[in-house]
Amino acid sequence: MVPLFSAEGLSSLIFIFIVMTTVLGAVIATHSERLIRAVTGLAICFIGVAGLYYYLHSPFVALMEMLIYVGAVCVTIVFAVMLADPNPTGGVLKKSIFTGPLSFGLGIMLFWGLSALAGKTAWVAPAGRVNDGSLEEVGRALLTNYSMAFELISLVLLLAIIGALVLARGGRTRAGGES
Amino acid sequence: MSIPAFGDSLITYLIIAALLFGIGFYGLVHRRTLIGMLIAGELILAGASINFMAFNRFLAPDPTVGQIFTLFIMGIAAAEAAIALSIIIAVYRNYRTIDTDDVAELKG
Amino acid sequence: MPEPFRVILFIVFVMAFAGLNAAYLVWCERKGAGHIQRRIGPKEVGPYGLLQPIADGIKLMTKQLFLPKGVDPVLFMVAPLMVMVPAIMSFMVIPFSETFVAREVNIGLLMIFAFASVNVLGLLLGGWGSANKYAVIAAARCVSQNIAYEIPMLITTITMVMVTNTMNLNEMIRSQSGWFFHWHIFRLDMSLMMPVAFLIFFICSLAETNRAPFDMAEAESELVAGAYTEYPGMGFGVFFMGEYANIVIGCALTTILFLGGWQAPIPFNPAGFLGVIWGLFWFFLKLYALIFTVIWIRWTYPRTQFYELLNLSWKVLIPFSLFNLILTALQIKIFPWL
Amino acid sequence: MGTQDVQPPIIHFDTLDKILSLGRANSLWPMTFGLACCAIEMMATGASRFDLARFGAEVFRPSPRQCDVMIVAGTISKKMEPAVKTLYDQMPEPKWVIAMGNCAISGGPFVFEGQYGIVEGADKFLPVDVYIPGCPPRPEALIEGILQLEEKVTGFRRWPRVEAK
Amino acid sequence: MSGYFKELISGTKSLFIGLGITGKYFFEPVVTEQYPHEVPVMKPRFRGHIELIPDEETGEPKCVVCGMCQKACPTGCITVAGEKREGVKGKVVTQYILNFTTCSLCGQCVESCKFGAIRFSKDYNKVSERKEDFIYDLIKRLKEQS
Amino acid sequence: MNGLLQQDVNQETFTLNLGPQHPATHGVLRVKLVMDGEYIVEAEPVLGYIHRMHEKMGENRTWAKFLPNCGRMDYLGALSYNHGYVAAVERAAGIEVPERAEYLRVITVELNRISSHLLWFGAFVLDLGGFTPLLYAFDDREQILDLLESVTGSRLTYCYFRFGGVYNDIEDSFITGTREFIKRLRKRMPMYDALVTKNIILIKRLKDIGPISKDMARRYGATGPVARGSGINFDVRKHEPYSVYPEFDFDIPVYEEGDSMARYMVRMDEMEQSMRIVEQALDKLPEGPVMAAKPPRIIKPEKGDYYHAVEAARGSFGVRLVSDGTNQAYRLKLRSPTFSNLSLFNEAARGMLLPDALALMGSLDLVIPEIDR
């Protein structure tokens, strides 16, 4: 417990706000009728998640979250919506009676199970830290201990680019090209 | 007046992560369009990332590991989004819809 | 001064600066355009037309606000804010002078890029939410343009990070202290292609802020008013303020990365309050010189064709910036004492 | 009861109103919208020699949503009338209309017995605020029209009156 | 490949040349004539709306109501009426209405007038909030001017 | 079957209405574009938004009363239209025109052509997104307008020519002014060249964009700079000479490429040729009256069918008169060049990108009231 009108209290308030942003964004993302709004919700949720990362003492990852998720992934999804969804009100129109409540129940169960698990486990704090987890340390780790993974992810990204190009290019007929 | 320091306890983050995961899962089952499912999938990934970051902050002896994991997840998510969207576009080209039910061609 | 007060003071300062700056950049633009075209530009409203932005502001604010038919109300309202707020947030980390900075974040550079990426989403949602064909086309173009130009811009930025070894903007400026030939643009010993890198970065920042000749978001003669077509009154005004704030950010970043930020061209840095003023003077001088160049460019060239614009990025800027990256790495490796 | 009188406003915002009208009058953004010959003179008015920009009115917006004044420059044909009307309706309040040239005032030289193609004046379907006669009017006349509109908005004239000699 | 570099270099050069030209004009004097402050002088042949020419001695209009201008006008914007008066040769004009809103400024009325009774005025900046203002009573206008 | 289906599915098109109010159409042309993404599948110009009944009016009033209409069809090159109509009626009624009047006609028409091309140049670059060249062009154009106003009294819709001559004679100040103007424009042309023509962005936007083949230009009856840009060496002034054009030495710029750049270059070169004509005409300007000795008061051409074509700024403008011997036309048919030039837009624009199509449209130099009449 910290007093409300102190730096810690204020930061706690902002934390609550960030959590609310995250959850609200997630709810919009899953529950809105229009896909475009769902993407907006996703963007809001990601901004909230970035805030959470900031509270987890990692501003670098927080900014990367914004750069990659908001700036790239969300934009790509909006783009796909524009290309593939001409009627903006298609979303959850054709659902059977079961899927709604069923999925809701499943979601609740998962949430309950996971949080129960989190609450019941006795988490052990580490005895000491190897380093302070700063940006320099992350960079060093990326290029030493995890360099193989680093290389692999670059490969994955390259493959993803090529794969996406191959998939999306096929079948494009230019208007007026034939005849 | 006083307020609990939420931002400083592991369990808060775990619950938020579980909540995101649950919402994401709900969306994944509940949505009938490919893009909607992709969005839900991103939420699930976000929940996982939060878990990693939280453990990293409170439990890990080497606090770079979780960050690197999260960065990798981001990379994978970006790749996944690109691939998934190009698949969606391809599906849309062929079937004129991104509704998962209508795409099931082999279904009688 | 306690930290929260400083931050609040800075937020106020930044808001006022962003607002006034946007308003008076519009004035500068109109006046500059006028003189380039051998006419006067705004003159009758106040001395030298200086009250023109205020009149425009009053008019835009009192214009009828309505939602055109068919728009998505939420997206329509949120989009201008999504363009403007991140731009204003980015001002927080820009060192206007050595001590005149809201927060010296050690990953300030990343922060600017992270916030700038939200801007694209705002334009996209605004264009899509307008339910107007021109707006949708403009939004789609704008996104492909932004993605294409983000790549060379980031590569060039990474080169600069390699050179300076930091992402702290103030540190970057400090590493350019001394005579003006210590500015990065003249540091041929770090990379032979430094001036080219500067050009690449400047071109990319033009493209990222949707300025002519890359103004695809508002391609007037093709797409009516592009993504802004359906925005009446202040919605349009906010978009415009966001755009000008973005121009300032882009030019400020160019100044910091290549032109030595608040460093004077001579190794003379007075201490104390005078130092702040001295730094501010040089920073703003460089900043506004760049902004003037932006205006100058806009009123000189025709608009590029959209596919040519993408070609420029993929075929010219990206290869050159990659080459620059490798060259810089080599030079740093060969001359490690630099 | 039963009176049709408009109630006087409870609070008067005289100064505020004055400032608002001054702001509006000095930032009249016209629409990029030419119909015929007069449009060329409208362009000429925006060009270097006459420079409409001096009055802050050079921001020709292509989208009606961002315009304040519609300069009807040219003949309105019957086919064009609905389009002009739509454009006017798309403009947000407060908005004004300037009828430039004889065609926009009354159909101009194209009015004859049995004409079938044109609308005889913009005032047939638009509330015109200022008329500028001429075929086409000189650019000075268009500037004068803008000044007249400003006078109408603010209630006074800031510029010297020019008597033709 | 060499074409690529050649184009790149020449293109960049052309862009800088363009900047140079506009930059040069930035410092050149403006060509604007500031209308309400500077009053332009109309050319002698400037065609405004028509006006009646007064007789130098009497100050009365020279018009003899022959009706040629009315006949020559393509759009019929001139209405002339006159009456016979005692002691005056020919007719005396009593009404000369010009509906300027349909005039096309072709000048055929002035050409057709054999008596040199009408000419173009130098009114170039007439505006009004009422369109009725442009239906001129030229006789009244003549009287006001003198 | 599957393949067929696929193709149908891939033709996802939408309709985009360009105009009637659109900054790039310079007036009230409406183009119905069927688009596939940013590619144009079909571009159908919809006319009639500025139909002003010119031909009908020509049949309803006397010959002379139609004169003011000429300048309002093509308000950029009003004098060419004036010339065409006047010359057609003169041919029909057999009116002789004094030589000085013909020289004056040529001088003013060519000046008018320069002003039209200058405005086109500015507006074209404006279409491509460059604003400043427009104002530089307007600056030069104002000089021409001043000159023409000093002669005709009007800035845009001159109505200067009359049957049997011109309205009034020029003054010496006009001659000196014209010479000065030509000197000035000659100095400015290299500036336009460096600022616009050689600009890499403009070259990229115009080169190989909107190609119109020789054959296509012929099929659609394109004339003027559009045809000359496609390699058709046809200019009414040279090939069906009228007025005093045979006495001047000038070239017809012809470019073979047929793209937008070629049309652009034709017009830029034509300005130089027009300046040459004006200079020669000023040198050779004979003394004498400017009006036929006895201009007939009432013109009643013989019964018959008459045609006269002139080279307007946008191409060949033809006037076909059918007279039944009265003082007004039985039928007046005007052949406007831009109508034919616009017709080929649909075919030429197919498969193009929207911005390229606008570059093509700009290079056709459309004046909408001339198309609709």
GROMACS .gro file of C-alpha atoms in nm, chain A residues 1-5 9 12-13 15-16 19 23 26 29-32 35 38-39 42 45-46 52-53 55-58 60-61 64-65 69 73 76-77 80-81 83-84 86 91-92 94 99 103-104 106-107 110-111 114 118-119 123-124 126 128-133 137-138 141 146 149-150 153 157 160 164 167-168 170, chain B residues 1-7 10-16 18-23 25-27 29-33 35-36 38-39 42-43 46 49-50 53-65 67-68 70-79 81-83 85-90 92-93 98-99 101-102:
model
  154
    1MET     CA    1   0.000   0.000   0.000
    2VAL     CA    2   0.130   0.340  -0.093
    3PRO     CA    3  -0.030   0.680  -0.034
    4LEU     CA    4  -0.232   0.800  -0.331
    5PHE     CA    5  -0.078   1.142  -0.365
    9GLY     CA    6   0.053   0.634  -0.587
   12SER     CA    7  -0.016   0.307  -0.952
   13LEU     CA    8  -0.312   0.506  -1.084
   15PHE     CA    9  -0.091   0.159  -1.408
   16ILE     CA   10  -0.459   0.094  -1.349
   19VAL     CA   11  -0.445  -0.209  -1.755
   23VAL     CA   12  -0.834  -0.497  -2.142
   26ALA     CA   13  -0.875  -0.652  -2.614
   29ALA     CA   14  -1.072  -0.632  -3.064
   30THR     CA   15  -1.271  -0.946  -3.007
   31HIS     CA   16  -1.618  -0.813  -2.975
   32SER     CA   17  -1.681  -0.535  -3.225
   35LEU     CA   18  -1.336  -0.568  -3.836
   38ALA     CA   19  -1.144  -0.466  -3.404
   39VAL     CA   20  -0.810  -0.364  -3.544
   42LEU     CA   21  -0.604  -0.428  -3.113
   45CYS     CA   22  -0.458  -0.299  -2.658
   46PHE     CA   23  -0.102  -0.300  -2.785
   52LEU     CA   24   0.281  -0.264  -1.913
   53TYR     CA   25   0.625  -0.338  -2.050
   55TYR     CA   26   0.620  -0.085  -1.590
   56LEU     CA   27   0.816  -0.406  -1.621
   57HIS     CA   28   1.134  -0.196  -1.645
   58SER     CA   29   1.187  -0.247  -2.013
   60PHE     CA   30   1.309  -0.072  -2.505
   61VAL     CA   31   1.069  -0.361  -2.548
   64MET     CA   32   0.954  -0.199  -2.995
   65GLU     CA   33   0.603  -0.318  -2.917
   69TYR     CA   34   0.270  -0.407  -3.340
   73VAL     CA   35   0.117  -0.543  -3.765
   76THR     CA   36  -0.091  -0.459  -4.222
   77ILE     CA   37  -0.414  -0.596  -4.081
   80ALA     CA   38  -0.584  -0.663  -4.539
   81VAL     CA   39  -0.925  -0.553  -4.419
   83LEU     CA   40  -0.834  -0.538  -4.954
   84ALA     CA   41  -1.046  -0.829  -4.847
   86PRO     CA   42  -1.560  -0.480  -4.890
   91GLY     CA   43  -1.791  -1.002  -3.845
   92VAL     CA   44  -1.980  -1.241  -3.630
   94LYS     CA   45  -2.330  -1.621  -3.893
   99THR     CA   46  -2.033  -2.084  -3.040
  103SER     CA   47  -1.645  -1.976  -2.659
  104PHE     CA   48  -1.724  -1.735  -2.379
  106LEU     CA   49  -1.407  -2.159  -2.264
  107GLY     CA   50  -1.243  -1.820  -2.237
  110LEU     CA   51  -0.901  -2.061  -1.936
  111PHE     CA   52  -0.872  -1.732  -1.757
  114LEU     CA   53  -0.450  -1.972  -1.554
  118ALA     CA   54  -0.064  -1.817  -1.109
  119GLY     CA   55  -0.208  -1.750  -0.765
  123TRP     CA   56   0.702  -1.809  -0.709
  124VAL     CA   57   1.058  -1.794  -0.592
  126PRO     CA   58   1.598  -1.513  -0.773
  128GLY     CA   59   2.076  -1.249  -0.741
  129ARG     CA   60   2.095  -1.098  -1.085
  130VAL     CA   61   2.359  -1.158  -1.343
  131ASN     CA   62   2.315  -0.812  -1.490
  132ASP     CA   63   2.066  -0.524  -1.484
  133GLY     CA   64   1.885  -0.613  -1.804
  137GLU     CA   65   2.298  -0.622  -2.195
  138VAL     CA   66   2.015  -0.720  -2.424
  141ALA     CA   67   2.307  -1.128  -2.519
  146TYR     CA   68   2.139  -1.604  -2.853
  149ALA     CA   69   1.825  -1.765  -3.250
  150PHE     CA   70   1.891  -1.418  -3.384
  153ILE     CA   71   1.465  -1.526  -3.678
  157LEU     CA   72   1.155  -1.313  -4.154
  160ALA     CA   73   0.806  -1.480  -4.448
  164ALA     CA   74   0.403  -1.348  -4.850
  167LEU     CA   75   0.119  -1.590  -5.202
  168ALA     CA   76  -0.006  -1.239  -5.260
  170GLY     CA   77  -0.029  -1.495  -5.764
  180MET     CA   78  -0.599   0.756   0.102
  181SER     CA   79  -0.384   0.484  -0.023
  182ILE     CA   80  -0.368   0.251  -0.313
  183PRO     CA   81  -0.198  -0.083  -0.362
  184ALA     CA   82   0.116  -0.075  -0.572
  185PHE     CA   83  -0.022  -0.295  -0.846
  186GLY     CA   84   0.261  -0.241  -1.078
  189LEU     CA   85   0.400  -1.049  -1.024
  190ILE     CA   86   0.049  -1.179  -0.977
  191THR     CA   87  -0.108  -0.869  -1.132
  192TYR     CA   88   0.078  -0.922  -1.453
  193LEU     CA   89   0.002  -1.289  -1.460
  194ILE     CA   90  -0.367  -1.220  -1.419
  195ILE     CA   91  -0.362  -0.960  -1.694
  197ALA     CA   92  -0.433  -1.473  -1.837
  198LEU     CA   93  -0.713  -1.230  -1.911
  199LEU     CA   94  -0.565  -1.139  -2.248
  200PHE     CA   95  -0.513  -1.504  -2.321
  201GLY     CA   96  -0.872  -1.584  -2.228
  202ILE     CA   97  -1.010  -1.298  -2.435
  204PHE     CA   98  -0.907  -1.758  -2.700
  205TYR     CA   99  -1.267  -1.650  -2.680
  206GLY     CA  100  -1.216  -1.439  -2.990
  208VAL     CA  101  -1.340  -1.950  -3.127
  209HIS     CA  102  -1.608  -1.687  -3.155
  210ARG     CA  103  -1.488  -1.503  -3.467
  211ARG     CA  104  -1.584  -1.646  -3.798
  212THR     CA  105  -1.354  -1.451  -4.022
  214ILE     CA  106  -0.884  -1.164  -4.001
  215GLY     CA  107  -1.081  -1.173  -3.679
  217LEU     CA  108  -0.573  -1.344  -3.667
  218ILE     CA  109  -0.649  -1.053  -3.436
  221GLU     CA  110  -0.226  -1.167  -3.176
  222LEU     CA  111  -0.397  -1.114  -2.843
  225ALA     CA  112   0.049  -1.059  -2.637
  228SER     CA  113   0.469  -1.199  -2.405
  229ILE     CA  114   0.343  -1.030  -2.092
  232MET     CA  115   0.826  -1.011  -1.939
  233ALA     CA  116   0.675  -1.050  -1.594
  234PHE     CA  117   0.878  -1.357  -1.512
  235ASN     CA  118   1.180  -1.181  -1.651
  236ARG     CA  119   1.129  -0.890  -1.419
  237PHE     CA  120   1.049  -1.080  -1.101
  238LEU     CA  121   1.197  -1.426  -1.125
  239ALA     CA  122   1.471  -1.459  -1.381
  240PRO     CA  123   1.831  -1.443  -1.267
  241ASP     CA  124   1.932  -1.312  -1.608
  242PRO     CA  125   1.694  -1.026  -1.687
  243THR     CA  126   1.781  -1.017  -2.057
  244VAL     CA  127   1.628  -1.353  -2.138
  246GLN     CA  128   1.323  -0.941  -2.318
  247ILE     CA  129   1.494  -1.139  -2.587
  249THR     CA  130   0.959  -1.111  -2.627
  250LEU     CA  131   1.159  -0.962  -2.908
  251PHE     CA  132   1.160  -1.297  -3.080
  252ILE     CA  133   0.789  -1.330  -3.031
  253MET     CA  134   0.750  -0.991  -3.196
  254GLY     CA  135   0.957  -1.102  -3.489
  255ILE     CA  136   0.759  -1.421  -3.521
  256ALA     CA  137   0.433  -1.231  -3.486
  257ALA     CA  138   0.530  -0.991  -3.761
  258ALA     CA  139   0.623  -1.280  -3.988
  260ALA     CA  140   0.094  -1.155  -3.967
  261ALA     CA  141   0.255  -1.110  -4.306
  262ILE     CA  142   0.208  -1.473  -4.401
  264LEU     CA  143  -0.251  -1.186  -4.438
  265SER     CA  144  -0.115  -1.299  -4.769
  266ILE     CA  145  -0.298  -1.627  -4.717
  267ILE     CA  146  -0.612  -1.433  -4.636
  268ILE     CA  147  -0.574  -1.229  -4.951
  269ALA     CA  148  -0.518  -1.544  -5.153
  271TYR     CA  149  -1.025  -1.394  -5.061
  272ARG     CA  150  -0.920  -1.394  -5.425
  277ILE     CA  151  -1.288  -1.456  -4.561
  278ASP     CA  152  -1.554  -1.633  -4.362
  280ASP     CA  153  -1.738  -2.153  -4.295
  281ASP     CA  154  -1.767  -2.057  -4.658
   0.00000   0.00000   0.00000
